[in-house]
GROMACS .gro file of C-alpha atoms in nm:
model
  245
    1UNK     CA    1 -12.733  -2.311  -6.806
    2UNK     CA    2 -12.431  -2.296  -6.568
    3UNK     CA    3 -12.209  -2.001  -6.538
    4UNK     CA    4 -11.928  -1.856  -6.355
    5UNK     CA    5 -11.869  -1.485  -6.306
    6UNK     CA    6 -12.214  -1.373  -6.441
    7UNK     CA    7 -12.541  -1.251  -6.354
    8UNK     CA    8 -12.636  -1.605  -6.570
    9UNK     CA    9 -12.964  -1.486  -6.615
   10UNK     CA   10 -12.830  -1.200  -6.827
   11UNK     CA   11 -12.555  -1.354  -6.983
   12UNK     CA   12 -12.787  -1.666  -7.106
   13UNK     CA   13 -13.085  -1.428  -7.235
   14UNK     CA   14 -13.016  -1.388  -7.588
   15UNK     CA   15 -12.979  -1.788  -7.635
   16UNK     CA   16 -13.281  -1.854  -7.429
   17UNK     CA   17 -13.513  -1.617  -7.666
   18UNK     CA   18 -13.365  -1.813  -7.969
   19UNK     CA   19 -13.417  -2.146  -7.817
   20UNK     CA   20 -13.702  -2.390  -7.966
   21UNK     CA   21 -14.055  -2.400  -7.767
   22UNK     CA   22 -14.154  -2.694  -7.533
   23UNK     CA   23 -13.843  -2.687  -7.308
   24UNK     CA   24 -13.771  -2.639  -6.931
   25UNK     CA   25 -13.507  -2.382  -6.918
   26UNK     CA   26 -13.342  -2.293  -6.578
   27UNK     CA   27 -13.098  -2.078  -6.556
   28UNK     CA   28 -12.817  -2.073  -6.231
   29UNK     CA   29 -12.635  -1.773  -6.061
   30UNK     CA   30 -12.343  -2.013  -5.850
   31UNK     CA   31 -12.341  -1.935  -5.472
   32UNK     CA   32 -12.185  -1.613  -5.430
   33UNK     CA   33 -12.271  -1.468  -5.786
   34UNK     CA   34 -12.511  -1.268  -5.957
   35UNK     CA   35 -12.871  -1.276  -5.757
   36UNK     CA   36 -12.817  -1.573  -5.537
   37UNK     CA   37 -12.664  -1.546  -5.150
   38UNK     CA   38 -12.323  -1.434  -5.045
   39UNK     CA   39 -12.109  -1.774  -5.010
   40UNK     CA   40 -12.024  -1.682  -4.671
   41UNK     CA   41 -11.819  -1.981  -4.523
   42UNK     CA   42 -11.947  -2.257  -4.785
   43UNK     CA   43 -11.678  -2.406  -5.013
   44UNK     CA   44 -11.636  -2.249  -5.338
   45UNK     CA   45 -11.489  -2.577  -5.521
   46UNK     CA   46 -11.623  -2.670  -5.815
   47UNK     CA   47 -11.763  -2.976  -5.664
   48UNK     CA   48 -11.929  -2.781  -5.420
   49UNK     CA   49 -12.106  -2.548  -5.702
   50UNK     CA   50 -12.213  -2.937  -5.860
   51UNK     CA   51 -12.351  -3.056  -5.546
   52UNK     CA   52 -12.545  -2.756  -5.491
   53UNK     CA   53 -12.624  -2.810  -5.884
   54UNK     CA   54 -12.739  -3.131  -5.774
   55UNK     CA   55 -12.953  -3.047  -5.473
   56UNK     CA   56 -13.118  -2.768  -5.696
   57UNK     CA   57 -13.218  -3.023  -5.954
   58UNK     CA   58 -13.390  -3.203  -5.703
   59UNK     CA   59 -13.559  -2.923  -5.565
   60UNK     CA   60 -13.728  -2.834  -5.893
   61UNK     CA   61 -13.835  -3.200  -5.951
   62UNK     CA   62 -13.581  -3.264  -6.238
   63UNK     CA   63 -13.437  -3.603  -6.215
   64UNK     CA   64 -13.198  -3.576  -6.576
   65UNK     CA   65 -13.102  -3.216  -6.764
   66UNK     CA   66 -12.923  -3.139  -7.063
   67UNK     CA   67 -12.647  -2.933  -6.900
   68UNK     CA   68 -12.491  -2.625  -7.061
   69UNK     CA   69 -12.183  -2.475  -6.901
   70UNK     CA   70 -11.965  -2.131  -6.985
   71UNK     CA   71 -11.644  -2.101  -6.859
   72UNK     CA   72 -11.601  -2.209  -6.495
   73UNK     CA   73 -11.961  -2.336  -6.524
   74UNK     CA   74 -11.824  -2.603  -6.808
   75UNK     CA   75 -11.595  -2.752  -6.565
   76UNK     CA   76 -11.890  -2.808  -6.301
   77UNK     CA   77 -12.114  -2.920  -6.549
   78UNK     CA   78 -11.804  -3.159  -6.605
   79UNK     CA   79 -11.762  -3.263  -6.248
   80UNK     CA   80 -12.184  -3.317  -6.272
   81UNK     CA   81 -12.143  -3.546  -6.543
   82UNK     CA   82 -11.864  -3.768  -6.391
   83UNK     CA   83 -12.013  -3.806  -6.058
   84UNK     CA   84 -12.360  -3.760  -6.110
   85UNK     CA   85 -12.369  -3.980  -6.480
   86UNK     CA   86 -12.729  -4.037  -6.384
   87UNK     CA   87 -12.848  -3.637  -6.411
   88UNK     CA   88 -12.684  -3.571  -6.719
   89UNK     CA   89 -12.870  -3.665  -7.042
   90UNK     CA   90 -12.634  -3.440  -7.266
   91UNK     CA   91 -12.337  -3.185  -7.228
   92UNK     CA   92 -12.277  -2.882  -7.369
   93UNK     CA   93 -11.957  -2.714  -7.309
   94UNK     CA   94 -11.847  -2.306  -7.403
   95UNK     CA   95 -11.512  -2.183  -7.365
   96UNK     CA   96 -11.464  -2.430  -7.087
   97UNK     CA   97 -11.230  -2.413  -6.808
   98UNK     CA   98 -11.046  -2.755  -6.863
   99UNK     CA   99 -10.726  -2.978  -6.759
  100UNK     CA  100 -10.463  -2.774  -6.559
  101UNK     CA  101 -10.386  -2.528  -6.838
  102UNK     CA  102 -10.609  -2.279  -6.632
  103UNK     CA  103 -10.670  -2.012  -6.473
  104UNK     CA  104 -10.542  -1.747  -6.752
  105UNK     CA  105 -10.234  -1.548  -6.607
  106UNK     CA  106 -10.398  -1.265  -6.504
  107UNK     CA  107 -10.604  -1.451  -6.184
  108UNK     CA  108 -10.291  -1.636  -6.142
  109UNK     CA  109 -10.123  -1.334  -6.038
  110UNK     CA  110 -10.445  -1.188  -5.853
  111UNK     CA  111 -10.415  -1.509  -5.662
  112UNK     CA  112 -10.028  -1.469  -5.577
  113UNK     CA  113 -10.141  -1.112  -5.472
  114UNK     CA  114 -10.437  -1.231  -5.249
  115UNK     CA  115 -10.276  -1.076  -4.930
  116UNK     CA  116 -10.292  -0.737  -5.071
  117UNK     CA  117 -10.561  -0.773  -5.308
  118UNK     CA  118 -10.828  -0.851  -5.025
  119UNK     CA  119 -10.712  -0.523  -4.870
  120UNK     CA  120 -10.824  -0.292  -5.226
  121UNK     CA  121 -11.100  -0.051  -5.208
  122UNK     CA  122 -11.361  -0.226  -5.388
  123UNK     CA  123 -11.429  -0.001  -5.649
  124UNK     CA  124 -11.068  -0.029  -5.738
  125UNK     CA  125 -11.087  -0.417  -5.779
  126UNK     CA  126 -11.403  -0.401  -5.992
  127UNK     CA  127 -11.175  -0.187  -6.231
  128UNK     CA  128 -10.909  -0.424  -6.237
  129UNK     CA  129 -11.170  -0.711  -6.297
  130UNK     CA  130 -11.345  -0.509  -6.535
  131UNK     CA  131 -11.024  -0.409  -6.781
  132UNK     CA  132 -10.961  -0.769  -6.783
  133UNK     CA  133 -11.316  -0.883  -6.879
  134UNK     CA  134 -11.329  -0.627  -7.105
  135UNK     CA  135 -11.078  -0.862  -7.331
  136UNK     CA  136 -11.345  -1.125  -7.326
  137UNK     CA  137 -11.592  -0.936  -7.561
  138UNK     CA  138 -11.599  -0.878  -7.947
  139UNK     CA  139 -11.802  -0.597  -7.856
  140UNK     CA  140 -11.708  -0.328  -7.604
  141UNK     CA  141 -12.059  -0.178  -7.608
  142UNK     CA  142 -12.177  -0.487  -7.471
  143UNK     CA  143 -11.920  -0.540  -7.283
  144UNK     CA  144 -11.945  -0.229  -7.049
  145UNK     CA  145 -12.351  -0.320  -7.031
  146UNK     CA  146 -12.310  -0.679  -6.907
  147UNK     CA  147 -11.972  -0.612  -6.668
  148UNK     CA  148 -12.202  -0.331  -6.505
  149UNK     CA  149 -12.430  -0.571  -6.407
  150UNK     CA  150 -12.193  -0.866  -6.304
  151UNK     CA  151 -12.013  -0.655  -6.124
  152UNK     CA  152 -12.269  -0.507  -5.887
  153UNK     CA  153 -12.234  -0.829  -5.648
  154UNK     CA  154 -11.876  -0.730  -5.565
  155UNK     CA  155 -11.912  -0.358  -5.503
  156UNK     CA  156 -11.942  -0.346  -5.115
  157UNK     CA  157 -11.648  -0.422  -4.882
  158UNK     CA  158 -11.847  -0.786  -4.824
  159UNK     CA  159 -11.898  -0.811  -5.187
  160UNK     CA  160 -11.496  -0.748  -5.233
  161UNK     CA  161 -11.413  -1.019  -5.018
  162UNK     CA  162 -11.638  -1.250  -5.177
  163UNK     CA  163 -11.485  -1.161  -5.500
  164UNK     CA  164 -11.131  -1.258  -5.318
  165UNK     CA  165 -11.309  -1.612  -5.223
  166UNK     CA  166 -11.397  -1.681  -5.544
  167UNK     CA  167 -11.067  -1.619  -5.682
  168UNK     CA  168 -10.881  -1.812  -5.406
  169UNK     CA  169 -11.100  -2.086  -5.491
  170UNK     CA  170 -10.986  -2.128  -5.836
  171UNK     CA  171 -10.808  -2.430  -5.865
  172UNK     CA  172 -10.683  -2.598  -6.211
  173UNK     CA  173 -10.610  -2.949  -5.969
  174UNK     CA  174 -10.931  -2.984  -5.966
  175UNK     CA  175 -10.998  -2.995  -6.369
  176UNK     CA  176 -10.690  -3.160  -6.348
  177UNK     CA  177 -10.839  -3.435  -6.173
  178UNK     CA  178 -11.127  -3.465  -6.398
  179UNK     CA  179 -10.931  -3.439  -6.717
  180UNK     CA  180 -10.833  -3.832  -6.621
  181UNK     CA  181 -11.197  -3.945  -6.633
  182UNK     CA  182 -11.323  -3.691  -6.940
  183UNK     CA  183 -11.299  -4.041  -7.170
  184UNK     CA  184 -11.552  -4.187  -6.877
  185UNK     CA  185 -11.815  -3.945  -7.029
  186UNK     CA  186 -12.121  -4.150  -7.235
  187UNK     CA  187 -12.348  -3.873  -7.311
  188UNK     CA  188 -12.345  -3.658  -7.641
  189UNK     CA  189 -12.152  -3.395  -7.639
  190UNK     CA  190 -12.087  -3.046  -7.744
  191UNK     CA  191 -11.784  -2.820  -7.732
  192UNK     CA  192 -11.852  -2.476  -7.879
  193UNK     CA  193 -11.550  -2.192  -7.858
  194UNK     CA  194 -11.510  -1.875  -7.928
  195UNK     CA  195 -11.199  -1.823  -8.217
  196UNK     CA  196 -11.100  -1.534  -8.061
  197UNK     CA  197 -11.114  -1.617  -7.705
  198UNK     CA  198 -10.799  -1.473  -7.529
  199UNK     CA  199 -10.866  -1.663  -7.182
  200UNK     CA  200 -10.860  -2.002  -7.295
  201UNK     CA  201 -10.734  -2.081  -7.638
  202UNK     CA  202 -10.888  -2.228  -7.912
  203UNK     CA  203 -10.671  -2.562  -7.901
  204UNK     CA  204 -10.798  -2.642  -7.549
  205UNK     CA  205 -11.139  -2.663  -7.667
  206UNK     CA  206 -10.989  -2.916  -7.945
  207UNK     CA  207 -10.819  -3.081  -7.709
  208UNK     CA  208 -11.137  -3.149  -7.428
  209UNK     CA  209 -11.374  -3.228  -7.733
  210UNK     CA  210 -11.091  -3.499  -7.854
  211UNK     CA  211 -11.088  -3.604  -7.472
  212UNK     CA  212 -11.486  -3.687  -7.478
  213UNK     CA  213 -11.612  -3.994  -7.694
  214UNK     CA  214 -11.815  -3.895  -7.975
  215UNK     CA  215 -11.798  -3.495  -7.890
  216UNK     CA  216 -11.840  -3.236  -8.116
  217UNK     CA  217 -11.620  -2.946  -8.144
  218UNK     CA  218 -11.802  -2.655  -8.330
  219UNK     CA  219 -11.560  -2.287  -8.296
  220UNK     CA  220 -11.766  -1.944  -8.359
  221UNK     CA  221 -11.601  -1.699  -8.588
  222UNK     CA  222 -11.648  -1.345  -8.444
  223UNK     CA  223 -11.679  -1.428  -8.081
  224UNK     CA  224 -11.468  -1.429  -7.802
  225UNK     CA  225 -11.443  -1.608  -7.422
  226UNK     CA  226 -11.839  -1.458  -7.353
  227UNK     CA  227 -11.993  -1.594  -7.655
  228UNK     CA  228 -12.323  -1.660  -7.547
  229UNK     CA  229 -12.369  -1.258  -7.589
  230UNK     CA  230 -12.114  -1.253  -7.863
  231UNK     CA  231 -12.295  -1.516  -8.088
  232UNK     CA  232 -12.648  -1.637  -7.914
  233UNK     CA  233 -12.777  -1.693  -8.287
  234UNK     CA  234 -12.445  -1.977  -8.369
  235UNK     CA  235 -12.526  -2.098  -7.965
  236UNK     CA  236 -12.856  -2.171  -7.991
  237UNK     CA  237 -12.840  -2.331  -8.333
  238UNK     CA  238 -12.549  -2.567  -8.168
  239UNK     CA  239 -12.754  -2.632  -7.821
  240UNK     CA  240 -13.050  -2.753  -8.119
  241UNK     CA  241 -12.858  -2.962  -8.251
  242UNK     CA  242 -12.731  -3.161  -7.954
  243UNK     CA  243 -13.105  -3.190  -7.822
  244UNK     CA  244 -13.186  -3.369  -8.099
  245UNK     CA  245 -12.869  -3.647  -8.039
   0.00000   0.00000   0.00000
């Protein structure tokens, strides 16, 4: 399980619990979030994050995974499965940053800002993040739970500025790039979206699952952009059926 901005271990929990017996589940935190190091000077691309994917899987002794990606971690788990075919038995995509129609307006204009938002007290940029995460929930008691804990990386004056690296690293060429080879993917295939996800809209997730041969498009009613918390029950039951493709 791949995510973005995310203590992944948190976000993931509810699906893992639901999950049938006699699988190896591992569960990332990306360079920089969650319980894993600061990113210091490494790059912050999302081929980066797959190579170090990549390097992990090796570690652990796992030559193929089914690999399940939220939000920025669907478009590494794409980039894993177009240059590293070979580690990829199946794909499951949620709410999926995808093509160049990305990243929502909001980070566009933190990224515009970047001079003066690198300069914010850090307890004022957790708020801003925060209101805007907020959106990304069907339910704002869980919302202010899980945001307390993904935002606990970024509340130090190192932790703001790797919250500023992150954000400068966002880059919709690089999905862009990928988009042209999504038809190159030969593994089954899940896309799974939220209805009411107000980051990336519904018809994206039609239009990447259209882009994939043989994908499946499956949207949750209910849920929003963090649906593995809004809807582990409709997540797991999806992630089933794909293991058994």
């Amino acid at each position: 399980f791949v995510h973005g901005f995310a203590t992944s271990g948190h976000l993931w929990r509810d699906v893992v619990s639901l999950m049938p017996p006699g699988r190896r589940l591992v569960v990332l935190d990306l360079l920089g979030h969650g319980r894993s190091d600061p990113p210091e000077t490494r790059p912050l691309t999302l081929h980066a994050h797959a190579g170090r994917l990549v390097a992990l899987l090796g570690a652990l002794g796992i030559e193929s995974a089914c690999v399940v990606g939220h939000g920025m971690g669907g478009a590494i788990a794409q980039s894993l499965a177009l240059h590293w075919p070979q580690r990829v038995t199946r794909l499951a995509l949620l709410s999926s940053f995808a093509f160049g129609d990305w990243p929502p307006r909001d980070v566009k204009i933190a990224r515009a800002t970047l001079a003066i938002t690198r300069r914010l007290p850090p307890a004022w940029l957790l708020s801003m993040v925060r209101t805007q995460l907020e959106r990304g929930y069907a339910d704002s008691l869980r919302a202010t739970h899980s945001i307390d804990k993904y935002g606990r990386p970024f509340a130090t004056p190192d932790g703001r500025d790797a919250l500023v690296r992150h954000i400068a690293a966002l880059d919709a060429r690089e999905t862009g790039a990928l988009a042209a080879r999504l038809g190159e993917i030969a593994i089954p295939t899940s896309v799974i979206w939220g209805v009411h996800d107000p980051f990336i809209l519904i018809s994206l997730g039609r239009r990447l699952a259209a882009a994939i041969p043989g994908a499946t498009f499956e949207c949750v009613p209910g849920a929003s952009h963090f649906l593995p918390e809004d809807a582990p029950r409709q997540v797991a039951d999806a992630l089933t059926t794909l293991f058994a493709r």
